[in-house]
Coordinates of C-alpha atoms in Angstrom, one line a residue:
M1 CA 229.4 56.7 198.2
T2 CA 227.2 56.7 194.6
N3 CA 225.9 59.9 194.9
V4 CA 229.4 61.0 195.5
L5 CA 231.1 59.2 192.5
L6 CA 228.2 60.5 190.2
R7 CA 228.8 64.0 191.3
F8 CA 232.4 63.6 191.1
F9 CA 232.7 61.9 187.5
I10 CA 229.6 62.8 185.9
K11 CA 229.5 66.1 184.0
H12 CA 226.6 65.6 181.2
P13 CA 223.0 64.6 181.8
A14 CA 222.7 60.7 182.1
D15 CA 220.3 60.8 179.4
S16 CA 222.7 62.4 177.1
P17 CA 225.0 60.4 175.0
Q18 CA 228.5 61.7 177.2
G19 CA 226.5 60.9 179.8
R20 CA 225.4 57.5 178.8
A21 CA 229.2 56.9 177.9
A22 CA 230.3 58.3 181.5
I23 CA 228.3 56.0 183.7
G24 CA 229.2 53.0 181.7
S25 CA 232.8 53.9 182.1
L26 CA 232.4 54.3 186.0
S27 CA 231.0 51.5 186.4
G28 CA 233.5 49.2 184.7
T29 CA 236.1 51.2 186.1
V30 CA 234.9 50.8 189.9
G31 CA 234.1 47.2 189.5
I32 CA 237.4 46.5 188.5
C33 CA 238.9 48.3 191.3
C34 CA 236.6 46.5 193.9
N35 CA 237.4 43.0 192.0
L36 CA 241.0 43.3 191.9
F37 CA 241.3 44.6 195.5
L38 CA 239.0 41.4 196.4
F39 CA 241.1 38.9 194.2
A40 CA 244.5 40.3 195.9
L41 CA 243.0 40.1 199.3
K42 CA 241.6 36.6 198.7
L43 CA 244.0 35.4 197.2
M44 CA 246.3 35.6 200.3
V45 CA 244.2 34.4 203.2
G46 CA 243.6 31.5 200.7
I47 CA 247.8 31.0 200.4
L48 CA 247.9 31.4 204.1
S49 CA 245.4 29.5 205.4
G50 CA 245.3 26.8 202.3
S51 CA 242.0 26.7 202.1
V52 CA 240.7 25.6 198.2
S53 CA 237.6 27.2 198.6
I54 CA 238.7 30.8 199.3
T55 CA 241.4 30.7 196.8
A56 CA 238.8 29.4 193.7
D57 CA 236.3 32.0 195.4
A58 CA 239.5 34.7 194.5
L59 CA 239.9 33.4 191.1
N60 CA 235.9 34.2 190.2
N61 CA 236.8 38.0 191.3
L62 CA 239.7 37.6 188.8
S63 CA 237.0 36.2 186.2
D64 CA 234.7 39.3 187.4
A65 CA 237.6 42.0 187.0
S66 CA 237.3 40.4 182.9
G67 CA 233.5 40.9 182.8
S68 CA 234.3 45.0 184.2
V69 CA 236.6 45.6 181.2
V70 CA 234.0 44.1 179.1
T71 CA 231.7 46.6 180.3
L72 CA 234.3 49.4 180.0
I73 CA 235.4 48.4 176.5
G74 CA 231.8 47.9 175.6
F75 CA 230.5 52.1 177.0
R76 CA 233.6 53.1 175.0
V77 CA 232.7 51.5 171.7
A78 CA 229.2 52.1 172.0
D79 CA 229.8 56.1 172.2
K80 CA 232.2 56.0 169.1
P81 CA 230.1 58.1 166.5
A82 CA 228.4 56.9 163.1
D83 CA 231.2 56.4 160.3
S84 CA 230.6 55.2 157.1
H85 CA 230.6 50.9 157.5
H86 CA 228.6 52.1 160.7
P87 CA 225.7 54.9 159.6
Y88 CA 223.8 54.6 162.6
G89 CA 226.5 54.2 164.8
H90 CA 227.8 51.8 167.5
A91 CA 225.6 51.9 170.3
R92 CA 224.7 48.3 170.2
A93 CA 227.9 47.1 171.5
E94 CA 226.3 47.8 174.8
Y95 CA 223.9 45.3 174.0
L96 CA 226.4 42.9 172.8
S97 CA 229.1 43.7 176.8
G98 CA 225.7 42.4 178.6
L99 CA 225.9 39.2 176.6
A100 CA 229.0 38.5 176.9
V101 CA 228.7 39.3 181.3
A102 CA 225.7 36.9 180.9
V103 CA 227.8 34.1 179.1
L104 CA 230.2 34.6 182.2
I105 CA 227.3 34.2 184.4
L106 CA 226.2 31.1 182.7
F107 CA 230.1 29.5 182.7
I108 CA 230.6 30.0 186.2
G109 CA 227.0 28.6 187.2
L110 CA 228.2 25.6 185.0
E111 CA 231.5 25.7 186.7
L112 CA 230.0 25.8 190.3
V113 CA 227.5 22.8 189.3
K114 CA 230.5 20.6 188.1
S115 CA 233.0 21.5 191.9
S116 CA 229.5 21.1 193.8
L117 CA 229.3 17.5 192.1
E118 CA 232.5 16.7 192.9
K119 CA 232.3 18.1 196.1
I120 CA 228.7 15.8 196.7
L121 CA 230.6 12.4 195.7
H122 CA 233.9 13.1 197.3
P123 CA 233.5 15.6 200.7
T124 CA 236.2 17.2 201.7
V125 CA 236.2 18.9 205.2
L126 CA 236.4 22.4 205.2
T127 CA 239.4 24.6 207.0
F128 CA 237.6 27.1 209.1
S129 CA 239.2 30.5 210.7
P130 CA 238.2 33.1 211.9
A131 CA 240.4 35.3 209.2
L132 CA 238.4 33.6 206.5
A133 CA 234.6 34.1 207.7
A134 CA 236.4 37.9 208.1
V135 CA 237.2 37.8 204.6
L136 CA 234.3 36.1 202.8
A137 CA 231.8 39.0 205.0
A138 CA 233.7 41.5 203.9
S139 CA 233.6 40.1 200.5
V140 CA 229.9 39.7 201.1
L141 CA 229.4 43.4 202.0
V142 CA 231.5 44.6 199.1
K143 CA 229.7 42.6 196.4
L144 CA 226.2 43.8 197.9
W145 CA 227.3 47.3 197.6
M146 CA 228.3 46.8 193.8
C147 CA 225.5 45.0 193.4
L148 CA 223.0 48.0 194.4
F149 CA 225.9 50.4 192.7
N150 CA 225.0 48.9 188.9
T151 CA 221.4 48.7 190.2
R152 CA 221.1 52.3 189.9
L153 CA 223.4 53.1 187.4
G154 CA 221.3 50.5 185.4
A155 CA 217.7 52.2 186.3
L156 CA 219.0 55.7 186.0
I157 CA 220.4 55.0 182.1
G158 CA 217.9 52.0 181.2
S159 CA 221.2 49.9 180.3
S160 CA 220.7 45.9 180.1
A161 CA 224.2 45.8 180.4
L162 CA 224.9 47.8 183.9
L163 CA 221.6 45.4 185.2
A164 CA 223.9 42.3 183.9
T165 CA 227.1 43.4 186.1
A166 CA 224.6 43.9 188.9
A167 CA 223.2 40.2 188.8
D168 CA 226.5 39.3 188.2
S169 CA 227.3 40.9 192.1
R170 CA 224.1 39.6 193.5
N171 CA 225.0 36.0 192.3
D172 CA 228.8 36.3 193.7
C173 CA 226.6 37.5 197.3
V174 CA 224.6 34.6 197.0
A175 CA 227.6 31.9 196.6
T176 CA 230.1 33.8 199.2
S177 CA 227.8 33.2 201.6
A178 CA 226.8 30.1 200.8
V179 CA 230.5 29.8 201.2
L180 CA 230.2 30.9 205.2
L181 CA 227.5 29.8 206.0
S182 CA 228.6 26.0 205.0
A183 CA 231.9 26.6 206.8
L184 CA 229.9 27.5 209.4
I185 CA 227.2 24.9 209.4
E186 CA 230.2 21.7 208.5
S187 CA 232.7 23.3 211.7
G188 CA 229.8 23.0 214.0
T189 CA 227.8 20.0 212.9
G190 CA 230.2 17.7 210.8
L191 CA 227.8 17.9 207.9
P192 CA 229.2 17.6 204.3
V193 CA 226.4 20.5 203.1
D194 CA 228.9 22.1 201.1
G195 CA 228.3 20.2 197.7
W196 CA 224.6 20.4 198.1
M197 CA 224.6 24.8 199.3
G198 CA 227.1 24.9 196.4
L199 CA 224.3 23.3 193.9
A200 CA 221.5 25.0 194.7
V201 CA 223.6 28.5 194.0
A202 CA 224.5 27.4 190.8
A203 CA 221.0 26.7 190.0
F204 CA 220.5 30.2 190.5
I205 CA 223.6 31.7 189.3
L206 CA 222.3 29.4 186.0
Y207 CA 218.3 31.1 186.2
S208 CA 219.8 34.9 186.4
G209 CA 222.3 34.4 183.7
W210 CA 219.6 33.2 181.3
N211 CA 217.7 35.9 182.2
A212 CA 220.3 38.3 181.4
A213 CA 221.1 36.3 178.5
K214 CA 217.4 37.0 177.1
E215 CA 217.6 40.8 178.3
T216 CA 220.4 41.0 175.9
V217 CA 219.7 38.5 173.0
S218 CA 216.1 40.0 172.1
P219 CA 217.1 44.0 171.0
L220 CA 220.0 42.1 169.2
L221 CA 217.6 39.8 167.5
G222 CA 214.8 43.3 166.5
E223 CA 212.9 43.4 169.0
G224 CA 209.4 45.9 168.8
A225 CA 208.9 48.8 170.2
D226 CA 207.5 49.6 173.5
S227 CA 203.5 49.8 172.7
S228 CA 203.1 52.7 174.6
L229 CA 206.5 54.6 172.7
R230 CA 204.3 53.3 169.3
E231 CA 200.8 55.0 170.6
D232 CA 202.8 58.5 171.9
I233 CA 204.2 58.7 168.1
L234 CA 201.4 58.1 166.8
D235 CA 198.8 60.7 168.6
Y236 CA 201.4 63.3 168.8
I237 CA 201.3 62.9 164.6
R238 CA 197.7 63.0 164.5
S239 CA 197.5 65.8 166.8
Y240 CA 199.3 67.7 164.4
P241 CA 197.4 70.5 162.5
K242 CA 196.6 69.6 159.0
V243 CA 197.7 65.9 159.3
L244 CA 194.6 63.6 158.0
G245 CA 196.1 60.7 159.3
C246 CA 198.7 58.3 159.3
H247 CA 200.1 54.7 158.9
D248 CA 203.0 51.9 158.6
L249 CA 204.8 53.4 161.8
M250 CA 208.1 51.4 161.9
V251 CA 210.7 51.6 164.8
H252 CA 213.9 50.6 164.4
D253 CA 216.9 50.5 167.9
Y254 CA 220.1 50.6 167.0
G255 CA 221.6 50.6 170.6
P256 CA 220.3 52.9 173.4
G257 CA 219.6 56.2 172.5
R258 CA 219.6 55.5 169.0
R259 CA 215.9 54.5 167.8
Y260 CA 215.1 55.6 164.7
A261 CA 211.8 55.4 162.8
S262 CA 209.6 56.2 159.9
V263 CA 205.7 56.4 159.4
H264 CA 203.5 57.4 156.3
V265 CA 201.8 61.0 156.8
E266 CA 198.6 61.6 155.3
M267 CA 197.6 65.4 154.7
D268 CA 195.1 67.0 152.1
Y269 CA 196.8 67.1 148.6
R270 CA 195.2 70.4 148.2
E271 CA 198.1 71.6 150.3
D272 CA 201.3 73.7 149.1
P273 CA 203.8 70.7 149.2
V274 CA 206.5 72.2 150.1
E275 CA 204.4 74.0 153.1
C276 CA 203.5 70.3 154.3
H277 CA 207.3 69.9 154.2
D278 CA 208.2 72.1 156.9
W279 CA 205.5 71.1 158.8
I280 CA 206.8 67.1 158.7
D281 CA 210.1 68.5 159.5
D282 CA 208.5 70.4 162.7
M283 CA 207.1 66.8 163.8
E284 CA 210.6 64.6 163.3
R285 CA 212.4 67.8 165.2
E286 CA 209.8 67.9 168.1
C287 CA 210.1 63.6 167.9
L288 CA 213.7 64.1 168.8
R289 CA 213.3 66.2 171.5
S290 CA 210.5 64.7 172.8
H291 CA 211.0 61.0 172.6
N292 CA 214.6 60.5 171.5
V293 CA 213.5 58.9 168.4
H294 CA 215.2 59.9 164.4
L295 CA 211.9 60.1 162.9

């Protein structure tokens, strides 16, 4: 399914700005459609069966649809060209959308802690039915596919925002599976395990949300360039004819695919300055072609 969607909707290479924006839009659109479908299905079954837990899970899918809207908007804004107020482009909007999804994960985790503690202190009997089990099982399968889908897209373009979305879908798989398992255990044994199961899932969700937040906050704060990238740039410059040495390399990240760097290059003072300028221009063009860095 993922390959079919990529072939049908993505018309540009994944490493190009247009391809990156298209992949982000595809992820957001698929997330909105799938989550709205699950919301409607669970809400209908929850109302008909009178199950509070499945109705709450339906509202969780509605919030996930909101997260997909944030992802979609983030990639659309990131694709906007540079302007007078943002001379280096808007690509950092992708980091902001990833941070918003991470905050949403943390919020859901805290809400689950609250509801789980209430269940532990005031246990209630879960209403179990074949329809409830079927809907929850279908939700797990859909969310598992969405997790694999966004993981692949995130790895394809190196997007922390899509990987955070994948983590959110994985958390939903775990949470919904826990609801289903709790319902089966309580139905078979009568033991009130729902609250404790929810508390364990909440801890897992909070942990993954914290990691997702760190992945997006770090580049926003000015994360240093990868050491291998720095060495590749320096090795290329040092290997260039007429270059005697180089120093003070600084790499700035203005969003995925928007890296700018400056470096001091040393050449013999007896060389023609005009020729030196041409050689340096060649190095800048090669660095952009090979490493996607504006030098």
